[in-house]
CSV table of C-alpha atoms in Angstrom, one decimal:
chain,number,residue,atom,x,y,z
A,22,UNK,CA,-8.5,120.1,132.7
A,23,UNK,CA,-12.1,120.8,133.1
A,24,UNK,CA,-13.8,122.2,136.7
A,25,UNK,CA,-17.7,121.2,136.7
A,26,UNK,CA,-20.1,122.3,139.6
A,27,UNK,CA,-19.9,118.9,141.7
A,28,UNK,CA,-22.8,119.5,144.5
A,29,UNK,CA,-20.1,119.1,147.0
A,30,UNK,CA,-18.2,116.0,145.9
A,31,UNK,CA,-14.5,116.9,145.2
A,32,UNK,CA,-13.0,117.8,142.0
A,33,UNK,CA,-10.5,115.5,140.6
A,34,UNK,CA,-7.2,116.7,138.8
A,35,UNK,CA,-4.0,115.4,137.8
A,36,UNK,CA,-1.3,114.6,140.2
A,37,UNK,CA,1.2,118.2,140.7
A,38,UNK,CA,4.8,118.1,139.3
A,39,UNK,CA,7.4,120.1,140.9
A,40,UNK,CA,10.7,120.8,138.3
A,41,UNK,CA,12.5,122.7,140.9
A,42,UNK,CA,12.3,121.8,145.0
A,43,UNK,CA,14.9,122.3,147.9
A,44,UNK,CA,13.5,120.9,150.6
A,45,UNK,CA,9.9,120.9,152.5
A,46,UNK,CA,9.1,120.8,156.5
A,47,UNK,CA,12.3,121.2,157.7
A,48,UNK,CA,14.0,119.2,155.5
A,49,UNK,CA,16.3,120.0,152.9
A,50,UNK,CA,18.4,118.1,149.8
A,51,UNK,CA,21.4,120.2,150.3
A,52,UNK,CA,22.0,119.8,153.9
A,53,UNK,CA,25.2,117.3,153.8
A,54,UNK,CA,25.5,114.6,154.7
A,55,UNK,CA,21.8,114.2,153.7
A,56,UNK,CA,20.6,110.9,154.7
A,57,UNK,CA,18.3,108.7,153.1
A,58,UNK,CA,15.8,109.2,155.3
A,59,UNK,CA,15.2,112.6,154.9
A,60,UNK,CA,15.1,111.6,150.9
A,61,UNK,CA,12.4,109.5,151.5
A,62,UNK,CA,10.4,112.4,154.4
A,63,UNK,CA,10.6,114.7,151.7
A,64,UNK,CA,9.0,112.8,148.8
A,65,UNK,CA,6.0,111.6,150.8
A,66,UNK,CA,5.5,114.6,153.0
A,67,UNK,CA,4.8,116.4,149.3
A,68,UNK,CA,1.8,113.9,149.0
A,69,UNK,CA,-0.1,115.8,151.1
A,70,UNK,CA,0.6,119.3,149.5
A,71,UNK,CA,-0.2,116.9,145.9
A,72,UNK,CA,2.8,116.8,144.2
A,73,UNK,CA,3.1,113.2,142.8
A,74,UNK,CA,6.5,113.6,140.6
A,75,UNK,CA,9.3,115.6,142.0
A,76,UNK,CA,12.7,116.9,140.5
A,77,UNK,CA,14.7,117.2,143.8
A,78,UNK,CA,17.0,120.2,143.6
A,79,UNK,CA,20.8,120.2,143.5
A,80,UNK,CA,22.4,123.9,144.0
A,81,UNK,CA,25.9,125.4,143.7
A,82,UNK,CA,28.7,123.5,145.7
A,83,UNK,CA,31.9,121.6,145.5
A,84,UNK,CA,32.2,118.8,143.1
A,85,UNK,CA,32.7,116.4,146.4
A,86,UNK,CA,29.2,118.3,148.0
A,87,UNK,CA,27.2,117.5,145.0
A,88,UNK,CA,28.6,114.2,143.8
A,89,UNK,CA,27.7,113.7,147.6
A,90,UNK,CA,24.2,114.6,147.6
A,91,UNK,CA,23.2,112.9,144.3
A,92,UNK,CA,24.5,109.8,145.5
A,93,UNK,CA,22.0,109.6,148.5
A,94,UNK,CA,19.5,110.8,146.1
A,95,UNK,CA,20.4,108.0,143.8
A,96,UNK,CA,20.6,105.3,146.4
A,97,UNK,CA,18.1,105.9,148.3
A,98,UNK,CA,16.2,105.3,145.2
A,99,UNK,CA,17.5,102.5,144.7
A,100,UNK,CA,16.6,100.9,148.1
A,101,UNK,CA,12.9,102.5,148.5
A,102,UNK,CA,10.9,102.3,146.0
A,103,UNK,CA,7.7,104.9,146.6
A,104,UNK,CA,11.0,107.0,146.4
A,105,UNK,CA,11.8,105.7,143.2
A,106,UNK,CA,8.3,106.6,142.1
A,107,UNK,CA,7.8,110.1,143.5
A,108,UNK,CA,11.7,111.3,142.2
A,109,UNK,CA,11.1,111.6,138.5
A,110,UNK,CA,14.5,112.8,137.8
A,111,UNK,CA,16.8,115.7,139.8
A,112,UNK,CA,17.6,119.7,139.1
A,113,UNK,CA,21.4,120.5,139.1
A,114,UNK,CA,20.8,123.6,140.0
A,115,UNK,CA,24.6,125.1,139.3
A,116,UNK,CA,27.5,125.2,139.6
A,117,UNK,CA,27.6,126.5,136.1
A,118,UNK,CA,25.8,129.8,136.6
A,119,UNK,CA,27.0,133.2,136.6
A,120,UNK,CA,29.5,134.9,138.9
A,121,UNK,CA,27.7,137.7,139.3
A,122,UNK,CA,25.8,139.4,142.4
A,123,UNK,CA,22.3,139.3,141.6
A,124,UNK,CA,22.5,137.0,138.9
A,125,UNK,CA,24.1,134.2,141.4
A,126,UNK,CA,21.0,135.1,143.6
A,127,UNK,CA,21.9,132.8,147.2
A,128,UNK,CA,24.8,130.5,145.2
A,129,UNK,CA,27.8,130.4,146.8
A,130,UNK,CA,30.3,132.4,144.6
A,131,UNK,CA,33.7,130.3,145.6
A,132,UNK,CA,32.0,127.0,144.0
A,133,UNK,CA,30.8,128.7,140.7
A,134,UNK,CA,32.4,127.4,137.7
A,135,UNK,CA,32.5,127.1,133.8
A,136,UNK,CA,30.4,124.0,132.3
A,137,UNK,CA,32.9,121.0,132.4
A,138,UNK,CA,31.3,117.7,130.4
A,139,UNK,CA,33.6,115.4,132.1
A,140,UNK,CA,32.9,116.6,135.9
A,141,UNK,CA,29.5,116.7,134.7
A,142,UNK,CA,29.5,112.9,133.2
A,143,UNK,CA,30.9,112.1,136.8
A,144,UNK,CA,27.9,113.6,138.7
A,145,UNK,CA,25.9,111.8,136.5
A,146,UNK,CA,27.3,108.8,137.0
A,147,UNK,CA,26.5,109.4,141.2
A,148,UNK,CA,23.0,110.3,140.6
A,149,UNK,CA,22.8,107.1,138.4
A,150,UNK,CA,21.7,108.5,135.5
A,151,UNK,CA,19.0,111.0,137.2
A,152,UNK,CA,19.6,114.1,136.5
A,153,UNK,CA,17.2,115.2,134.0
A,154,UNK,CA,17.5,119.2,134.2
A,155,UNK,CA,20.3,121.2,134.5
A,156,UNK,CA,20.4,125.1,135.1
A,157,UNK,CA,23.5,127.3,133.4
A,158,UNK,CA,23.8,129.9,131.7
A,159,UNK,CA,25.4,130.5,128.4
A,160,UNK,CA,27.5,133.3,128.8
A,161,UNK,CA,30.9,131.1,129.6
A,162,UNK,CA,33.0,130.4,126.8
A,163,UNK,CA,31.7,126.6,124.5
A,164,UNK,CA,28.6,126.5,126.6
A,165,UNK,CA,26.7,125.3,123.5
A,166,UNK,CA,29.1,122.7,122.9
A,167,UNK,CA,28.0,121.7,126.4
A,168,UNK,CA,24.7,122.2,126.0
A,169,UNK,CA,24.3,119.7,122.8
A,170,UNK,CA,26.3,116.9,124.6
A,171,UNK,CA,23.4,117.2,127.4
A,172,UNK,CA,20.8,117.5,124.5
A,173,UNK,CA,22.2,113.8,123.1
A,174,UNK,CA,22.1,112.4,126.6
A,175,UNK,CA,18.1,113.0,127.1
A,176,UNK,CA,18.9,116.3,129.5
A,177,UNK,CA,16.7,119.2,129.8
A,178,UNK,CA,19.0,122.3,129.5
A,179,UNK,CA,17.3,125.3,131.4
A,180,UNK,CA,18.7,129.1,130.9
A,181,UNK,CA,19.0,130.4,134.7
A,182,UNK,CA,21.4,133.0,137.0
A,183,UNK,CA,22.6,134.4,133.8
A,184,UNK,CA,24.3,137.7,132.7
A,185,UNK,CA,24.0,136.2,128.8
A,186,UNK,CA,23.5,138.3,126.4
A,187,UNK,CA,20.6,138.2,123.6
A,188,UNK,CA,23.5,136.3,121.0
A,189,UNK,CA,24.6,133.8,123.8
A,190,UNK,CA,20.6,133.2,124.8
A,191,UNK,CA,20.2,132.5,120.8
A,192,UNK,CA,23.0,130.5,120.6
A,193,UNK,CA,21.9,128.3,123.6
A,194,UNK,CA,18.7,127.8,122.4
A,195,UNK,CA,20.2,126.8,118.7
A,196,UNK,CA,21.9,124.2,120.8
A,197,UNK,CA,18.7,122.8,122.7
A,198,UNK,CA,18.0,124.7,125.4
A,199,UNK,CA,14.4,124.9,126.4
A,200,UNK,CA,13.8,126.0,129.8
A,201,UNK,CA,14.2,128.8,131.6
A,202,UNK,CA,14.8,128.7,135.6
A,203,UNK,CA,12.3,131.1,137.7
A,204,UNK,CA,12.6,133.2,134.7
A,205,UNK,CA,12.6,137.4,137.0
A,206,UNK,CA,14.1,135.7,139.7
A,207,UNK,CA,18.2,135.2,140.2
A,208,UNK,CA,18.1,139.0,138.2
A,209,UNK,CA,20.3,141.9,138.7
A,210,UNK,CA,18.7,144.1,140.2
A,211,UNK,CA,19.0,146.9,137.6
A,212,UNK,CA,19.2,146.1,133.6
A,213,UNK,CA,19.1,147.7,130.2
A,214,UNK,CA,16.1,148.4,129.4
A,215,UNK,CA,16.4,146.3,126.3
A,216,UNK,CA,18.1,144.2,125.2
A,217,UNK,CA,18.2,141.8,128.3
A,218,UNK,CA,18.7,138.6,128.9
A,219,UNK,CA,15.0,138.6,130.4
A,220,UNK,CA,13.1,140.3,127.2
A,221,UNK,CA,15.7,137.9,125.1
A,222,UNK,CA,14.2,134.6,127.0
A,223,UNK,CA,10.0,135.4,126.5
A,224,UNK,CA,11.5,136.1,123.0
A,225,UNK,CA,12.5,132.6,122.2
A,226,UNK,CA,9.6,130.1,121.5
A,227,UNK,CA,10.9,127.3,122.2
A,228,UNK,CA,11.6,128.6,125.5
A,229,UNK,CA,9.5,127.0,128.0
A,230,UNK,CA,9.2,129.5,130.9
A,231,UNK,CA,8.9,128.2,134.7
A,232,UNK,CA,7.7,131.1,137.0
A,233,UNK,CA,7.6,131.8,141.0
A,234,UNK,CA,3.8,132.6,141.6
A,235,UNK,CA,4.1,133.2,145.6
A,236,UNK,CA,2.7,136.7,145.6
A,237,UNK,CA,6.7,137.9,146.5
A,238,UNK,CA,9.0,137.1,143.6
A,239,UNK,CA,7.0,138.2,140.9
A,240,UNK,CA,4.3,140.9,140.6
A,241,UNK,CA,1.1,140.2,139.3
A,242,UNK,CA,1.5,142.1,135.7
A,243,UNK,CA,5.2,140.1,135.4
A,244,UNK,CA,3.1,136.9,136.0
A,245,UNK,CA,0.2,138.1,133.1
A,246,UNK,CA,3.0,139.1,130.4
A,247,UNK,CA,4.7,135.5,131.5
A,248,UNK,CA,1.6,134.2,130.6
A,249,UNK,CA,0.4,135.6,127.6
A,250,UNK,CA,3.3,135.8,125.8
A,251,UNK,CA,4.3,131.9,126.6
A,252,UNK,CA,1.0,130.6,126.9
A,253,UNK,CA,1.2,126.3,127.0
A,254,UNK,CA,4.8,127.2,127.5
A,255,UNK,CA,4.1,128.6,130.6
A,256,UNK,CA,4.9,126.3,133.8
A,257,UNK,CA,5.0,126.6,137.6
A,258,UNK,CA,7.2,125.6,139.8
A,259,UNK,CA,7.5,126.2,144.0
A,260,UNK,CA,11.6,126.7,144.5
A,261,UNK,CA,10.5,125.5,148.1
A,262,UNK,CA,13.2,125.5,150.3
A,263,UNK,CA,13.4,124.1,153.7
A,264,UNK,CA,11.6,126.2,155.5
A,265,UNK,CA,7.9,125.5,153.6
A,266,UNK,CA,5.7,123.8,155.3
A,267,UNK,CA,6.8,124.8,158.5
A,268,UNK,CA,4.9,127.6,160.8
A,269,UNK,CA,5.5,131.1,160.8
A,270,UNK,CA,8.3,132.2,162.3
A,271,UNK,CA,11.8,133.0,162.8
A,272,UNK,CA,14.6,129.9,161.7
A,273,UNK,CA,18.2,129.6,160.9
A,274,UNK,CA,19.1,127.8,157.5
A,275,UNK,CA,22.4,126.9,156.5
A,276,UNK,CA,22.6,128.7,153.5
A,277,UNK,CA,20.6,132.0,154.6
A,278,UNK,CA,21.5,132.7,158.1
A,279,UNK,CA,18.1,133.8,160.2
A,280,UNK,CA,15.3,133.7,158.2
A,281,UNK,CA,11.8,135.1,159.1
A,282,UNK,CA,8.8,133.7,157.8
A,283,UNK,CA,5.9,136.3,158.1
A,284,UNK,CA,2.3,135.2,158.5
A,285,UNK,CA,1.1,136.1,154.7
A,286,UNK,CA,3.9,133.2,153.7
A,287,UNK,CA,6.6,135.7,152.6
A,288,UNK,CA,10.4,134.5,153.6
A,289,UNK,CA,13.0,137.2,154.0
A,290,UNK,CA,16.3,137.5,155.8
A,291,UNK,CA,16.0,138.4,159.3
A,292,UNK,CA,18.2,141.1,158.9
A,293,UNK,CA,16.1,143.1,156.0
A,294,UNK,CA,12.8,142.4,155.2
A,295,UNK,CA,13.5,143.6,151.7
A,296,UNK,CA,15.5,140.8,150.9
A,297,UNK,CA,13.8,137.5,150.0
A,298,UNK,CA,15.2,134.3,151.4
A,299,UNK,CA,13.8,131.6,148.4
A,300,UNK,CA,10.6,130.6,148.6
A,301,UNK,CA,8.0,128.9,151.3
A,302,UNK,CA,5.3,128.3,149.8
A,303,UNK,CA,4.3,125.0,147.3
A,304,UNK,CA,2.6,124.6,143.9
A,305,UNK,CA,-1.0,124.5,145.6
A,306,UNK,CA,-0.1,128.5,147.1
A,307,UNK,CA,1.1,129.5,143.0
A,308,UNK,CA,-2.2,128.2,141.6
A,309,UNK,CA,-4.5,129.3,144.8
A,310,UNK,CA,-2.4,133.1,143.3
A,311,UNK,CA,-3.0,132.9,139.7
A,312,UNK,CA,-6.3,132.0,140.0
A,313,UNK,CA,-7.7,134.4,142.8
A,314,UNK,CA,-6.2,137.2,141.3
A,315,UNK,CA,-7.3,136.7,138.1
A,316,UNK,CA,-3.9,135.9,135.8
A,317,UNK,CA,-4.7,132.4,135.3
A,318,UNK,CA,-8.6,130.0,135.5
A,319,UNK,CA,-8.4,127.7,137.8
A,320,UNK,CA,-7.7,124.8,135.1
A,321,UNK,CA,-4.7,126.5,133.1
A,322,UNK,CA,-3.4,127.7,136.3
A,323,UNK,CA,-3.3,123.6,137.4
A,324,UNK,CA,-2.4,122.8,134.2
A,325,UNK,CA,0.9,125.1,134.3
A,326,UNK,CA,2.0,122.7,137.4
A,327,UNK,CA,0.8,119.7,136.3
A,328,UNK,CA,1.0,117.9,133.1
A,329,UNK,CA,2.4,121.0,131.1
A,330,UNK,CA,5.5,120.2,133.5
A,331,UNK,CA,5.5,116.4,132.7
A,332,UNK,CA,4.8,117.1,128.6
A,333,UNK,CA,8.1,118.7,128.5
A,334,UNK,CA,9.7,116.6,130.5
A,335,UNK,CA,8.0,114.1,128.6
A,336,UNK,CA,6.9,111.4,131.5
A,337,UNK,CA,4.0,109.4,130.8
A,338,UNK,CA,2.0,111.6,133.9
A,339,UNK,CA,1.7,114.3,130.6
A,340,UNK,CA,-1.8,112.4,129.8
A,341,UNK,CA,-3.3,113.7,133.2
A,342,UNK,CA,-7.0,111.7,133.3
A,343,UNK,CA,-6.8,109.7,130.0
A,344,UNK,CA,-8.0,106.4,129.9
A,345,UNK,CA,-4.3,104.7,130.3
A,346,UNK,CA,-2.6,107.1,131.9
A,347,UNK,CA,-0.5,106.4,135.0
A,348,UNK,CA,-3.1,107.0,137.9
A,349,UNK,CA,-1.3,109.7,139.2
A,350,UNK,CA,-3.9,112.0,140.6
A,351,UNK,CA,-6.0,114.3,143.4
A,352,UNK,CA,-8.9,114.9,145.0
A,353,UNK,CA,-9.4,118.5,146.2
A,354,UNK,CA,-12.1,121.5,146.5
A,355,UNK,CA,-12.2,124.7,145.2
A,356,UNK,CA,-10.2,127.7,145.8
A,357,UNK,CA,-11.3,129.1,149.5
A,358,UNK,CA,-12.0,132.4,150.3
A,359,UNK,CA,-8.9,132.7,152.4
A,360,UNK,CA,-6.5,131.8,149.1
A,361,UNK,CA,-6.5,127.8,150.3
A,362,UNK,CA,-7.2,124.7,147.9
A,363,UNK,CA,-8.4,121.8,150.7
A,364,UNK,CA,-6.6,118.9,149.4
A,365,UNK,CA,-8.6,115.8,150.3
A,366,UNK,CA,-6.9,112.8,149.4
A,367,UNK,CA,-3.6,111.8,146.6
A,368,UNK,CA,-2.8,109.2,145.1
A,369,UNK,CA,0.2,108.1,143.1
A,370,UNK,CA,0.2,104.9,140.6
A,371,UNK,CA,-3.4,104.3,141.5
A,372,UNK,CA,-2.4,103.9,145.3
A,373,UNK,CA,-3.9,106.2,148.1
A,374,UNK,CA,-1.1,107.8,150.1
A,375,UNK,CA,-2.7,110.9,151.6
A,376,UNK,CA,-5.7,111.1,153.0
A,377,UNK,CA,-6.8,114.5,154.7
A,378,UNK,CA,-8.7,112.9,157.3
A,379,UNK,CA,-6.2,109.8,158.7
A,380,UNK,CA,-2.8,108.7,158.9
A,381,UNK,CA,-1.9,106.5,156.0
């Protein structure tokens, strides 16, 4: 992506695409029973924040919970097609994570269990074949036997909430891993100095390394050795939960408690301000970041949320502005002084569907 001076007319840039996403304005895919009309809120109240394609976000629960929520994923689908458009495929997020504190970051520990192919194969079967990423990690027993069956079925295995060591991170990436999940984030909060299973996963190549850039889970120099060291391989993703998109303030979530959301866009638990309570801001905040404080230009940081995303996921949105590409795209200005990209107007398979300036 090139930026050219424009004497005021907008710049325009491929539409965003968000691998991992909880929820947005008050809405959330987890809250049961989730209805098919919050489904469909979610995916076009994301127009206006220009995120085109969307990986809606599974986490940790029972095997009923999440059967539940990827089968109104699935059908709503099904029955709405703009849905169908903006859903490119969903994040199971879990249940096959690691039991431990810090490493299971906000996942319920009582539903945390070992991969299991066939439970697995039965969640698919809800979602309707949509579940297109799956976080784990590698440290329970035959996880790479699990990991190639999801490999053969055209799943993108992603390394995430794990206490693996480097053999088991090696092994899961013989297999056909290539992701890793907010990679610094759902950490212990103390670790060897090295070997970790953090140094292990910037080690691997074929790693593809999706990063939190909201100013508050990551510090700037994580977010420049991310970078460097990962370069193309680099991605962004927002982790939104329900609360972004919503005014600062105080709220009550069903997984967090009381939540406060403070006026520079940092959620943290009500009860310590220490503690972060996911994360409220969108793709549009993580490049505004990168690019203002220097770790990213403006185009790679775009980029890294954008068709970097889709190339590994490998939707046809990966050709951003060619000549034949889907017309997924945005119309926006630069970077304000104040952190803020104005979005001016989105459009998704050539259609207009947010415009900054009327109701569409």
């Amino acid at each position: 992506m090139q930026v050219e001076e424009s004497d005021g007319l907008p710049i325009v840039a491929p539409g965003l695409v968000d691998l991992q996403i909880n929820g947005y304005a008050g809405l959330d895919f987890n809250q049961l029973p989730l209805q098919a009309e919050t489904v469909s809120q979610i995916i076009r109240k994301l127009w206006r924040e220009g995120v085109t394609s969307s990986y809606p976000t599974v986490i940790t629960n029972t095997p009923e919970a999440i059967a539940s929520a990827l089968g109104s994923i699935a059908s709503t689908c099904a029955a709405d097609p703009a849905t169908e458009q903006g859903i490119a495929g969903i994040h199971l997020e879990g249940p096959f994570i690691s039991p431990d504190d810090g490493a299971r970051g906000a996942h319920r520990l009582d539903a945390v269990r070992p991969p299991d192919w066939d439970l697995f194969c039965r969640w698919q079967e809800a979602a309707g074949g949509r579940i297109k990423i799956v976080t784990l990690s590698p440290e329970w027993p035959d996880s790479a036997t699990f990991i190639k069956r999801c490999v053969d079925s055209d799943v993108i295995v992603s390394i995430g909430h794990t206490a693996a060591d480097a053999s088991q991170i090696q092994e899961a990436v013989a297999a056909g891993a290539r992701m890793s999940t907010h990679l610094g984030n759902g950490a212990h909060l103390m670790l060897p100095r090295h070997p970790n299973y953090l140094w292990e996963q910037l080690a691997q190549d074929e790693l593809w390394s999706c990063v939190i850039a909201d100013g508050f889970h990551l510090p700037d120099q994580v977010l420049k050795v991310v970078l460097k060291v990962k370069g193309e391989r680099a991605l962004l993703v927002s982790d939104a939960v329900t609360i972004s998109g919503l005014e600062p303030g105080v709220y009550k979530t069903h997984i967090g408690g009381d939540v406060v959301l403070t006026s520079e866009g940092k959620l943290h638990l009500a009860a310590d301000p220490r503690l972060l309570a996911g994360s409220a801001q969108m793709l549009l905040w993580g490049i505004a970041h990168l690019s203002r404080r220097g770790i990213a230009e403006f185009p790679s940081a775009w980029e890294m949320a954008s068709t970097r995303p889709a190339r590994l996921m490998r939707l046809p949105v990966a050709e951003g502005l060619s000549v034949g590409a889907p017309a997924d795209f945005v119309l926006l200005d630069r970077v304000q002084a104040d952190g803020r990209i104005p979005l001016r107007q989105t459009y998704k398979a050539g259609r207009l569907v947010y415009d900054e300036g009327s109701e569409i």
